[in-house]
Structures are given as C-alpha cells and as structure tokens.
Amino acid sequence: MDASAKPAPTTRMLIRRHSLTVRLSHWLNVLCMTVLLFSGLQIFNAHPNLYWGQYGADNDPSFISMEAVQDGDAVKGVTRIGSLSFNTTGVLGVSNVDGEPTARGFPAWATLPSYQDLATGRRWHFFFAWLFVINGLIYMGYGFIARHFRRDLLPRRDELTPGHLGHEIADHARLRFPKGEQARHYNALQKLTYLLVIFLLLPMMIGTGLTMSPGFDAFAPWLLDLFGGRQSARTLHFITANALVAFVVVHVVMVLVSGVFNNMRSMITGRYAIHVELKP
C-alpha cells in the first residue's frame, strides 16, 4: 500500500442507535440505582457486618466488617475482610460527623439520608426497588418482543473467538474504539458485559433483596434455600451491588473517553454520529 496515499474522504452521518424504550429505561435505571445505592448504604450502616449461612447476630463471626476500635485515646476505623484488617479511619468504620469522629460503616456523604435513620433509608430503598423492578420487567418484555436482545446484544459466533476477543481487549486497553460502519453496533465486549449485567447481576440483586424480606420468604420460602439463608443473601446482595458499581464506573469512563457529546446525544435523542467513507 502506498504510504503517501491520502485517506479516503468521509462524511458524518447520524444513525438511530437507541429506541425510546431503551432510552427511558436507561435514565430511569440511573435514578433508581443512585437512590438504591445511597439508601442501601444507610441500611448497611445499621449493622456493618456480613455473614454467611446461619450466622448474623452481634457476637457471631463475620467475614466482612467495618468497625470502630478504641486505640488509646483515639477511635480508629477498621475494615476486616477475613483475616485481613485495614485502617480505614475517616472513610469506613469511623468518619467525621459535625467535626467529631463517629462510628459509621460508610460516611454520611455516601448514605441517604446523610444522618443515621434506618427507617427512612428503608422507605427510600423499597420504593425505588419496586420502581426498578417494574422498569426492568418492561425493558425485558420489550427486549424479547422487539428482538432487541437478539438483534443488538447477542454476539455472533465469530465475535466469540479468542482471537477476536483478544483484539478487542487490546483495543480497549489502548482506548481505540470502533469507527465508521463498525461503530453502528456494540462490540463483543459490550454485548457480553450488558448480557452479564441484564441476565445475571440484576436478577441476583433482585432475588437476594427479596430473600431478605421475611414477608416474601413466607410466599417463596425456596429463596432461602437458593441463596443459603437470609444472611448469605445479604452478603451476595452487597457483593453484587459492588459489582454493579464497578460496571457503572467503567461504563462512565468509556463514555467520557469515547466521546461524551456523541454518547449523551445517542442516549437522549437516539441519534449517534459516525463517519463513513464517501463512495467514488
């Protein structure tokens, strides 16, 4: 190929990227997940310890905890994960409230409401949890009926080969994103990630949340067996929430580095700009 050859001229084209249902569902999920995260941390602060199996009382051994420990004249925050301990004073275990070191699992700025109020936190959490579930059911119904999952999210067989996936991972690591016709569709990593979130993490979050409800356990006692007990469900709920937070952080970073305006426009108006080569 002649290195001096000029690149083919291109033109900017707006394509339809997201349907109205997907866009509305996305922004409602943003609202619900934000409130659920902060109100969930408020609920967690009422007993900042995680157990597995039939444990769960104050004197039972926990494998994850955020504690306030007396250290001479001072109080320090200690986060324990198994046999490991970390000094997390000021962030986890102990944080400043009105200028005073106070025992709290998560700091006031990370909870809804900011002050310690389990009852209010539970009301916020339960309302937006059911809104989240209803929104999810509508999205799932649309995804199957309109063939959104099959058309937009199901990877092709050639996209699942080790060579193709390795190439996409390398491109993402170098912040190289699809251009032109390739930008019309999600890449394989995006498809696999969205399917993992939609069909594993979100159902796990909802299922473990329902398992922690004694009232729902009376209706569906098999959930306790499925998740290994109410305390195990609480632990899985916490771990799944952290996995979703990690997904959101990576998702936001990818939006920022691949073009904020173009990505935001596609999720607000449904239109996404690509550059395609002009035909001679």
PDB file of C-alpha atoms in Angstrom:
ATOM      1  CA  MET A   1       0.000   0.000   0.000  1.00  0.00           C
ATOM      2  CA  ASP A   2       1.329   3.450  -0.861  1.00  0.00           C
ATOM      3  CA  ALA A   3       2.158   5.196   2.422  1.00  0.00           C
ATOM      4  CA  SER A   4       1.701   8.557   0.737  1.00  0.00           C
ATOM      5  CA  ALA A   5      -1.861   7.769  -0.325  1.00  0.00           C
ATOM      6  CA  LYS A   6      -4.413  10.114   1.172  1.00  0.00           C
ATOM      7  CA  PRO A   7      -7.123   8.606   3.383  1.00  0.00           C
ATOM      8  CA  ALA A   8     -10.481   8.253   1.726  1.00  0.00           C
ATOM      9  CA  PRO A   9     -12.796  11.225   2.319  1.00  0.00           C
ATOM     10  CA  THR A  10     -15.524  10.662   4.868  1.00  0.00           C
ATOM     11  CA  THR A  11     -18.870  12.192   5.715  1.00  0.00           C
ATOM     12  CA  ARG A  12     -20.631  12.482   9.033  1.00  0.00           C
ATOM     13  CA  MET A  13     -23.872  10.513   9.350  1.00  0.00           C
ATOM     14  CA  LEU A  14     -26.424  10.324  12.162  1.00  0.00           C
ATOM     15  CA  ILE A  15     -27.762   6.831  12.739  1.00  0.00           C
ATOM     16  CA  ARG A  16     -30.527   5.547  15.017  1.00  0.00           C
ATOM     17  CA  ARG A  17     -28.718   3.943  17.978  1.00  0.00           C
ATOM     18  CA  HIS A  18     -31.243   3.596  20.809  1.00  0.00           C
ATOM     19  CA  SER A  19     -35.024   3.227  20.785  1.00  0.00           C
ATOM     20  CA  LEU A  20     -37.254   5.372  23.001  1.00  0.00           C
ATOM     21  CA  THR A  21     -37.943   2.419  25.319  1.00  0.00           C
ATOM     22  CA  VAL A  22     -34.234   1.756  25.825  1.00  0.00           C
ATOM     23  CA  ARG A  23     -33.529   5.434  26.494  1.00  0.00           C
ATOM     24  CA  LEU A  24     -36.351   5.875  29.011  1.00  0.00           C
ATOM     25  CA  SER A  25     -35.397   2.620  30.735  1.00  0.00           C
ATOM     26  CA  HIS A  26     -31.751   3.692  30.907  1.00  0.00           C
ATOM     27  CA  TRP A  27     -32.420   7.050  32.582  1.00  0.00           C
ATOM     28  CA  LEU A  28     -34.947   5.592  34.997  1.00  0.00           C
ATOM     29  CA  ASN A  29     -32.347   2.978  35.926  1.00  0.00           C
ATOM     30  CA  VAL A  30     -29.817   5.748  36.565  1.00  0.00           C
ATOM     31  CA  LEU A  31     -32.225   7.389  39.018  1.00  0.00           C
ATOM     32  CA  CYS A  32     -33.228   4.123  40.711  1.00  0.00           C
ATOM     33  CA  MET A  33     -29.707   2.751  41.061  1.00  0.00           C
ATOM     34  CA  THR A  34     -28.409   6.037  42.501  1.00  0.00           C
ATOM     35  CA  VAL A  35     -31.082   6.131  45.204  1.00  0.00           C
ATOM     36  CA  LEU A  36     -30.795   2.379  45.829  1.00  0.00           C
ATOM     37  CA  LEU A  37     -27.026   2.634  46.335  1.00  0.00           C
ATOM     38  CA  PHE A  38     -27.106   5.505  48.830  1.00  0.00           C
ATOM     39  CA  SER A  39     -30.155   4.242  50.734  1.00  0.00           C
ATOM     40  CA  GLY A  40     -28.669   0.725  50.726  1.00  0.00           C
ATOM     41  CA  LEU A  41     -25.527   2.010  52.418  1.00  0.00           C
ATOM     42  CA  GLN A  42     -27.778   3.675  55.019  1.00  0.00           C
ATOM     43  CA  ILE A  43     -29.380   0.284  55.706  1.00  0.00           C
ATOM     44  CA  PHE A  44     -25.990  -1.442  55.789  1.00  0.00           C
ATOM     45  CA  ASN A  45     -24.760   1.042  58.406  1.00  0.00           C
ATOM     46  CA  ALA A  46     -27.358  -0.263  60.880  1.00  0.00           C
ATOM     47  CA  HIS A  47     -25.218  -3.410  61.149  1.00  0.00           C
ATOM     48  CA  PRO A  48     -21.987  -3.065  59.096  1.00  0.00           C
ATOM     49  CA  ASN A  49     -21.093  -6.753  59.169  1.00  0.00           C
ATOM     50  CA  LEU A  50     -21.579  -9.517  56.620  1.00  0.00           C
ATOM     51  CA  TYR A  51     -22.042 -13.214  57.372  1.00  0.00           C
ATOM     52  CA  TRP A  52     -22.551 -16.493  55.571  1.00  0.00           C
ATOM     53  CA  GLY A  53     -25.044 -19.228  56.399  1.00  0.00           C
ATOM     54  CA  GLN A  54     -26.972 -19.193  59.657  1.00  0.00           C
ATOM     55  CA  TYR A  55     -24.826 -16.594  61.425  1.00  0.00           C
ATOM     56  CA  GLY A  56     -25.847 -12.982  61.799  1.00  0.00           C
ATOM     57  CA  ALA A  57     -26.082 -11.876  65.446  1.00  0.00           C
ATOM     58  CA  ASP A  58     -23.779  -9.310  67.036  1.00  0.00           C
ATOM     59  CA  ASN A  59     -21.410 -11.876  68.571  1.00  0.00           C
ATOM     60  CA  ASP A  60     -21.314 -14.205  65.573  1.00  0.00           C
ATOM     61  CA  PRO A  61     -18.139 -14.207  63.467  1.00  0.00           C
ATOM     62  CA  SER A  62     -18.427 -12.039  60.347  1.00  0.00           C
ATOM     63  CA  PHE A  63     -16.064 -12.285  57.406  1.00  0.00           C
ATOM     64  CA  ILE A  64     -16.502  -8.646  56.335  1.00  0.00           C
ATOM     65  CA  SER A  65     -16.954  -5.858  58.868  1.00  0.00           C
ATOM     66  CA  MET A  66     -16.468  -2.129  59.350  1.00  0.00           C
ATOM     67  CA  GLU A  67     -15.806  -1.347  63.000  1.00  0.00           C
ATOM     68  CA  ALA A  68     -14.846   1.448  65.366  1.00  0.00           C
ATOM     69  CA  VAL A  69     -11.947   0.346  67.592  1.00  0.00           C
ATOM     70  CA  GLN A  70     -10.545   2.167  70.611  1.00  0.00           C
ATOM     71  CA  ASP A  71      -6.849   2.939  70.069  1.00  0.00           C
ATOM     72  CA  GLY A  72      -5.574   4.650  73.209  1.00  0.00           C
ATOM     73  CA  ASP A  73      -7.410   7.950  73.497  1.00  0.00           C
ATOM     74  CA  ALA A  74      -8.473   7.862  69.877  1.00  0.00           C
ATOM     75  CA  VAL A  75     -11.025   5.864  67.910  1.00  0.00           C
ATOM     76  CA  LYS A  76      -9.990   4.381  64.589  1.00  0.00           C
ATOM     77  CA  GLY A  77     -11.955   2.737  61.830  1.00  0.00           C
ATOM     78  CA  VAL A  78     -11.007  -0.829  60.941  1.00  0.00           C
ATOM     79  CA  THR A  79     -12.302  -2.748  57.938  1.00  0.00           C
ATOM     80  CA  ARG A  80     -11.882  -6.517  58.167  1.00  0.00           C
ATOM     81  CA  ILE A  81     -12.052  -8.937  55.244  1.00  0.00           C
ATOM     82  CA  GLY A  82     -11.495 -12.441  56.516  1.00  0.00           C
ATOM     83  CA  SER A  83      -8.230 -12.426  58.481  1.00  0.00           C
ATOM     84  CA  LEU A  84      -7.064  -9.146  56.911  1.00  0.00           C
ATOM     85  CA  SER A  85      -7.521  -5.805  58.681  1.00  0.00           C
ATOM     86  CA  PHE A  86      -7.173  -2.315  57.216  1.00  0.00           C
ATOM     87  CA  ASN A  87      -7.078   1.057  58.934  1.00  0.00           C
ATOM     88  CA  THR A  88      -9.840   2.983  57.155  1.00  0.00           C
ATOM     89  CA  THR A  89     -10.340   5.815  59.654  1.00  0.00           C
ATOM     90  CA  GLY A  90     -12.155   8.762  58.112  1.00  0.00           C
ATOM     91  CA  VAL A  91     -13.811   6.695  55.402  1.00  0.00           C
ATOM     92  CA  LEU A  92     -15.032   3.316  56.682  1.00  0.00           C
ATOM     93  CA  GLY A  93     -15.755   2.369  60.293  1.00  0.00           C
ATOM     94  CA  VAL A  94     -15.155   5.857  61.684  1.00  0.00           C
ATOM     95  CA  SER A  95     -15.820   9.163  59.930  1.00  0.00           C
ATOM     96  CA  ASN A  96     -16.356  12.763  60.999  1.00  0.00           C
ATOM     97  CA  VAL A  97     -19.916  13.863  61.770  1.00  0.00           C
ATOM     98  CA  ASP A  98     -20.224  17.553  62.752  1.00  0.00           C
ATOM     99  CA  GLY A  99     -16.474  17.591  63.282  1.00  0.00           C
ATOM    100  CA  GLU A 100     -16.443  14.616  65.661  1.00  0.00           C
ATOM    101  CA  PRO A 101     -15.140  11.094  64.913  1.00  0.00           C
ATOM    102  CA  THR A 102     -18.247   8.893  64.834  1.00  0.00           C
ATOM    103  CA  ALA A 103     -18.703   5.150  64.425  1.00  0.00           C
ATOM    104  CA  ARG A 104     -20.289   4.628  60.991  1.00  0.00           C
ATOM    105  CA  GLY A 105     -19.824   1.892  58.419  1.00  0.00           C
ATOM    106  CA  PHE A 106     -19.983   4.293  55.465  1.00  0.00           C
ATOM    107  CA  PRO A 107     -19.571   8.094  55.844  1.00  0.00           C
ATOM    108  CA  ALA A 108     -22.528  10.477  55.932  1.00  0.00           C
ATOM    109  CA  TRP A 109     -21.953  11.786  52.383  1.00  0.00           C
ATOM    110  CA  ALA A 110     -22.467   8.251  50.990  1.00  0.00           C
ATOM    111  CA  THR A 111     -25.836   7.498  52.612  1.00  0.00           C
ATOM    112  CA  LEU A 112     -29.445   8.559  52.100  1.00  0.00           C
ATOM    113  CA  PRO A 113     -30.379  10.251  54.354  1.00  0.00           C
ATOM    114  CA  SER A 114     -26.970  11.512  55.466  1.00  0.00           C
ATOM    115  CA  TYR A 115     -27.804  11.148  59.172  1.00  0.00           C
ATOM    116  CA  GLN A 116     -28.332   7.702  60.677  1.00  0.00           C
ATOM    117  CA  ASP A 117     -32.004   6.815  60.119  1.00  0.00           C
ATOM    118  CA  LEU A 118     -32.703   3.191  59.227  1.00  0.00           C
ATOM    119  CA  ALA A 119     -36.481   3.628  58.823  1.00  0.00           C
ATOM    120  CA  THR A 120     -36.157   6.473  56.299  1.00  0.00           C
ATOM    121  CA  GLY A 121     -33.430   4.643  54.414  1.00  0.00           C
ATOM    122  CA  ARG A 122     -35.627   1.550  54.128  1.00  0.00           C
ATOM    123  CA  ARG A 123     -38.572   3.593  52.796  1.00  0.00           C
ATOM    124  CA  TRP A 124     -36.398   5.176  50.083  1.00  0.00           C
ATOM    125  CA  HIS A 125     -34.851   1.805  49.262  1.00  0.00           C
ATOM    126  CA  PHE A 126     -38.081  -0.175  48.982  1.00  0.00           C
ATOM    127  CA  PHE A 127     -39.922   2.424  46.900  1.00  0.00           C
ATOM    128  CA  PHE A 128     -37.160   2.719  44.319  1.00  0.00           C
ATOM    129  CA  ALA A 129     -36.501  -1.037  44.407  1.00  0.00           C
ATOM    130  CA  TRP A 130     -40.047  -1.750  43.199  1.00  0.00           C
ATOM    131  CA  LEU A 131     -39.797   1.051  40.628  1.00  0.00           C
ATOM    132  CA  PHE A 132     -36.552  -0.542  39.467  1.00  0.00           C
ATOM    133  CA  VAL A 133     -38.194  -3.978  39.190  1.00  0.00           C
ATOM    134  CA  ILE A 134     -41.181  -2.652  37.223  1.00  0.00           C
ATOM    135  CA  ASN A 135     -38.876  -0.753  34.870  1.00  0.00           C
ATOM    136  CA  GLY A 136     -36.770  -3.890  34.429  1.00  0.00           C
ATOM    137  CA  LEU A 137     -39.774  -6.046  33.593  1.00  0.00           C
ATOM    138  CA  ILE A 138     -40.924  -3.540  30.951  1.00  0.00           C
ATOM    139  CA  TYR A 139     -37.416  -3.458  29.456  1.00  0.00           C
ATOM    140  CA  MET A 140     -37.167  -7.261  29.449  1.00  0.00           C
ATOM    141  CA  GLY A 141     -40.531  -7.579  27.754  1.00  0.00           C
ATOM    142  CA  TYR A 142     -39.501  -5.050  25.122  1.00  0.00           C
ATOM    143  CA  GLY A 143     -36.141  -6.766  24.668  1.00  0.00           C
ATOM    144  CA  PHE A 144     -37.742 -10.079  23.757  1.00  0.00           C
ATOM    145  CA  ILE A 145     -40.772  -8.800  21.834  1.00  0.00           C
ATOM    146  CA  ALA A 146     -38.837  -6.264  19.734  1.00  0.00           C
ATOM    147  CA  ARG A 147     -35.887  -8.691  19.386  1.00  0.00           C
ATOM    148  CA  HIS A 148     -33.600  -6.076  20.927  1.00  0.00           C
ATOM    149  CA  PHE A 149     -31.556  -8.720  22.755  1.00  0.00           C
ATOM    150  CA  ARG A 150     -31.129 -10.919  19.699  1.00  0.00           C
ATOM    151  CA  ARG A 151     -30.503  -8.071  17.257  1.00  0.00           C
ATOM    152  CA  ASP A 152     -28.304  -5.776  19.361  1.00  0.00           C
ATOM    153  CA  LEU A 153     -26.802  -7.780  22.241  1.00  0.00           C
ATOM    154  CA  LEU A 154     -26.368 -11.391  21.146  1.00  0.00           C
ATOM    155  CA  PRO A 155     -22.756 -11.835  19.939  1.00  0.00           C
ATOM    156  CA  ARG A 156     -22.120 -13.565  16.634  1.00  0.00           C
ATOM    157  CA  ARG A 157     -20.153 -16.806  16.728  1.00  0.00           C
ATOM    158  CA  ASP A 158     -17.102 -15.205  15.076  1.00  0.00           C
ATOM    159  CA  GLU A 159     -17.095 -12.469  17.743  1.00  0.00           C
ATOM    160  CA  LEU A 160     -16.574 -15.056  20.492  1.00  0.00           C
ATOM    161  CA  THR A 161     -13.320 -16.487  19.160  1.00  0.00           C
ATOM    162  CA  PRO A 162     -10.270 -15.958  21.417  1.00  0.00           C
ATOM    163  CA  GLY A 163      -8.507 -14.021  18.675  1.00  0.00           C
ATOM    164  CA  HIS A 164     -11.373 -11.572  18.190  1.00  0.00           C
ATOM    165  CA  LEU A 165     -11.917 -11.041  21.915  1.00  0.00           C
ATOM    166  CA  GLY A 166      -8.184 -10.602  22.494  1.00  0.00           C
ATOM    167  CA  HIS A 167      -8.068  -7.984  19.735  1.00  0.00           C
ATOM    168  CA  GLU A 168     -10.976  -6.063  21.273  1.00  0.00           C
ATOM    169  CA  ILE A 169      -9.407  -6.187  24.750  1.00  0.00           C
ATOM    170  CA  ALA A 170      -6.154  -4.808  23.332  1.00  0.00           C
ATOM    171  CA  ASP A 171      -8.038  -2.028  21.512  1.00  0.00           C
ATOM    172  CA  HIS A 172      -9.914  -1.076  24.683  1.00  0.00           C
ATOM    173  CA  ALA A 173      -6.667  -1.007  26.663  1.00  0.00           C
ATOM    174  CA  ARG A 174      -5.251   1.413  24.088  1.00  0.00           C
ATOM    175  CA  LEU A 175      -8.505   3.422  24.076  1.00  0.00           C
ATOM    176  CA  ARG A 176      -9.099   2.593  20.420  1.00  0.00           C
ATOM    177  CA  PHE A 177     -12.800   2.494  19.642  1.00  0.00           C
ATOM    178  CA  PRO A 178     -14.724   1.288  16.561  1.00  0.00           C
ATOM    179  CA  LYS A 179     -15.138   3.808  13.764  1.00  0.00           C
ATOM    180  CA  GLY A 180     -17.199   4.053  10.613  1.00  0.00           C
ATOM    181  CA  GLU A 181     -19.528   1.148   9.887  1.00  0.00           C
ATOM    182  CA  GLN A 182     -18.193  -0.812  12.873  1.00  0.00           C
ATOM    183  CA  ALA A 183     -19.494   1.922  15.200  1.00  0.00           C
ATOM    184  CA  ARG A 184     -23.079   1.160  14.162  1.00  0.00           C
ATOM    185  CA  HIS A 185     -23.212  -1.768  16.582  1.00  0.00           C
ATOM    186  CA  TYR A 186     -21.936  -2.756  20.005  1.00  0.00           C
ATOM    187  CA  ASN A 187     -18.671  -4.668  20.014  1.00  0.00           C
ATOM    188  CA  ALA A 188     -18.402  -8.143  21.542  1.00  0.00           C
ATOM    189  CA  LEU A 189     -17.092  -6.907  24.906  1.00  0.00           C
ATOM    190  CA  GLN A 190     -20.013  -4.505  25.227  1.00  0.00           C
ATOM    191  CA  LYS A 191     -22.516  -7.204  24.288  1.00  0.00           C
ATOM    192  CA  LEU A 192     -21.116  -9.728  26.765  1.00  0.00           C
ATOM    193  CA  THR A 193     -20.950  -7.146  29.548  1.00  0.00           C
ATOM    194  CA  TYR A 194     -24.524  -5.954  29.022  1.00  0.00           C
ATOM    195  CA  LEU A 195     -25.815  -9.540  28.894  1.00  0.00           C
ATOM    196  CA  LEU A 196     -23.944 -10.336  32.122  1.00  0.00           C
ATOM    197  CA  VAL A 197     -25.484  -7.323  33.856  1.00  0.00           C
ATOM    198  CA  ILE A 198     -29.018  -7.841  32.489  1.00  0.00           C
ATOM    199  CA  PHE A 199     -29.315 -11.589  32.941  1.00  0.00           C
ATOM    200  CA  LEU A 200     -27.063 -12.286  35.947  1.00  0.00           C
ATOM    201  CA  LEU A 201     -26.186  -9.312  38.147  1.00  0.00           C
ATOM    202  CA  LEU A 202     -29.573  -7.568  38.111  1.00  0.00           C
ATOM    203  CA  PRO A 203     -31.610 -10.775  38.725  1.00  0.00           C
ATOM    204  CA  MET A 204     -29.130 -11.652  41.508  1.00  0.00           C
ATOM    205  CA  MET A 205     -29.638  -8.209  43.038  1.00  0.00           C
ATOM    206  CA  ILE A 206     -33.426  -8.503  42.928  1.00  0.00           C
ATOM    207  CA  GLY A 207     -33.505 -12.130  44.100  1.00  0.00           C
ATOM    208  CA  THR A 208     -31.226 -11.572  47.096  1.00  0.00           C
ATOM    209  CA  GLY A 209     -33.141  -8.419  48.002  1.00  0.00           C
ATOM    210  CA  LEU A 210     -36.436 -10.327  48.056  1.00  0.00           C
ATOM    211  CA  THR A 211     -34.831 -13.106  50.110  1.00  0.00           C
ATOM    212  CA  MET A 212     -34.055 -10.617  52.896  1.00  0.00           C
ATOM    213  CA  SER A 213     -37.782  -9.865  53.247  1.00  0.00           C
ATOM    214  CA  PRO A 214     -39.470 -12.188  55.813  1.00  0.00           C
ATOM    215  CA  GLY A 215     -42.828 -11.418  54.208  1.00  0.00           C
ATOM    216  CA  PHE A 216     -41.656 -12.507  50.772  1.00  0.00           C
ATOM    217  CA  ASP A 217     -39.948 -15.583  52.265  1.00  0.00           C
ATOM    218  CA  ALA A 218     -43.367 -16.691  53.508  1.00  0.00           C
ATOM    219  CA  PHE A 219     -44.604 -16.504  49.918  1.00  0.00           C
ATOM    220  CA  ALA A 220     -41.482 -18.070  48.357  1.00  0.00           C
ATOM    221  CA  PRO A 221     -39.533 -19.999  51.042  1.00  0.00           C
ATOM    222  CA  TRP A 222     -37.415 -21.682  48.372  1.00  0.00           C
ATOM    223  CA  LEU A 223     -35.443 -18.452  48.021  1.00  0.00           C
ATOM    224  CA  LEU A 224     -33.810 -19.095  51.406  1.00  0.00           C
ATOM    225  CA  ASP A 225     -32.555 -22.449  50.157  1.00  0.00           C
ATOM    226  CA  LEU A 226     -31.460 -20.985  46.829  1.00  0.00           C
ATOM    227  CA  PHE A 227     -29.244 -18.319  48.408  1.00  0.00           C
ATOM    228  CA  GLY A 228     -28.172 -20.228  51.526  1.00  0.00           C
ATOM    229  CA  GLY A 229     -30.136 -18.250  54.107  1.00  0.00           C
ATOM    230  CA  ARG A 230     -31.030 -14.632  54.756  1.00  0.00           C
ATOM    231  CA  GLN A 231     -27.525 -13.611  55.862  1.00  0.00           C
ATOM    232  CA  SER A 232     -25.943 -15.241  52.813  1.00  0.00           C
ATOM    233  CA  ALA A 233     -28.447 -13.371  50.638  1.00  0.00           C
ATOM    234  CA  ARG A 234     -27.460 -10.101  52.348  1.00  0.00           C
ATOM    235  CA  THR A 235     -23.790 -10.792  51.633  1.00  0.00           C
ATOM    236  CA  LEU A 236     -24.488 -11.659  47.986  1.00  0.00           C
ATOM    237  CA  HIS A 237     -26.640  -8.516  47.722  1.00  0.00           C
ATOM    238  CA  PHE A 238     -23.705  -6.406  48.952  1.00  0.00           C
ATOM    239  CA  ILE A 239     -21.177  -8.089  46.639  1.00  0.00           C
ATOM    240  CA  THR A 240     -23.497  -7.784  43.625  1.00  0.00           C
ATOM    241  CA  ALA A 241     -24.076  -4.101  44.394  1.00  0.00           C
ATOM    242  CA  ASN A 242     -20.315  -3.532  44.370  1.00  0.00           C
ATOM    243  CA  ALA A 243     -20.029  -5.371  41.044  1.00  0.00           C
ATOM    244  CA  LEU A 244     -22.717  -3.091  39.577  1.00  0.00           C
ATOM    245  CA  VAL A 245     -20.918  -0.009  40.914  1.00  0.00           C
ATOM    246  CA  ALA A 246     -17.722  -1.232  39.227  1.00  0.00           C
ATOM    247  CA  PHE A 247     -19.655  -1.713  35.967  1.00  0.00           C
ATOM    248  CA  VAL A 248     -21.083   1.813  36.183  1.00  0.00           C
ATOM    249  CA  VAL A 249     -17.650   3.342  36.860  1.00  0.00           C
ATOM    250  CA  VAL A 250     -16.114   1.587  33.836  1.00  0.00           C
ATOM    251  CA  HIS A 251     -19.175   2.468  31.739  1.00  0.00           C
ATOM    252  CA  VAL A 252     -18.897   6.169  32.609  1.00  0.00           C
ATOM    253  CA  VAL A 253     -15.157   6.190  31.918  1.00  0.00           C
ATOM    254  CA  MET A 254     -15.758   4.625  28.489  1.00  0.00           C
ATOM    255  CA  VAL A 255     -18.433   7.232  27.741  1.00  0.00           C
ATOM    256  CA  LEU A 256     -16.011  10.029  28.667  1.00  0.00           C
ATOM    257  CA  VAL A 257     -13.059   8.796  26.620  1.00  0.00           C
ATOM    258  CA  SER A 258     -15.044   7.706  23.553  1.00  0.00           C
ATOM    259  CA  GLY A 259     -16.949  10.973  23.131  1.00  0.00           C
ATOM    260  CA  VAL A 260     -19.196  12.496  25.787  1.00  0.00           C
ATOM    261  CA  PHE A 261     -21.403  14.578  23.494  1.00  0.00           C
ATOM    262  CA  ASN A 262     -21.968  11.854  20.921  1.00  0.00           C
ATOM    263  CA  ASN A 263     -22.772   9.224  23.559  1.00  0.00           C
ATOM    264  CA  MET A 264     -25.060  11.509  25.554  1.00  0.00           C
ATOM    265  CA  ARG A 265     -26.912  12.578  22.403  1.00  0.00           C
ATOM    266  CA  SER A 266     -27.480   8.943  21.464  1.00  0.00           C
ATOM    267  CA  MET A 267     -28.994   8.195  24.890  1.00  0.00           C
ATOM    268  CA  ILE A 268     -31.165  11.353  24.851  1.00  0.00           C
ATOM    269  CA  THR A 269     -32.264  11.623  21.211  1.00  0.00           C
ATOM    270  CA  GLY A 270     -31.399   8.126  19.999  1.00  0.00           C
ATOM    271  CA  ARG A 271     -29.090   9.510  17.278  1.00  0.00           C
ATOM    272  CA  TYR A 272     -25.393   8.616  17.118  1.00  0.00           C
ATOM    273  CA  ALA A 273     -22.848  10.190  14.757  1.00  0.00           C
ATOM    274  CA  ILE A 274     -20.470   8.042  12.719  1.00  0.00           C
ATOM    275  CA  HIS A 275     -18.072   8.888   9.910  1.00  0.00           C
ATOM    276  CA  VAL A 276     -18.359   6.763   6.769  1.00  0.00           C
ATOM    277  CA  GLU A 277     -16.255   6.791   3.615  1.00  0.00           C
ATOM    278  CA  LEU A 278     -17.703   8.583   0.619  1.00  0.00           C
ATOM    279  CA  LYS A 279     -18.353   6.331  -2.335  1.00  0.00           C
ATOM    280  CA  PRO A 280     -16.486   7.356  -5.523  1.00  0.00           C
TER     281      PRO A 280
END
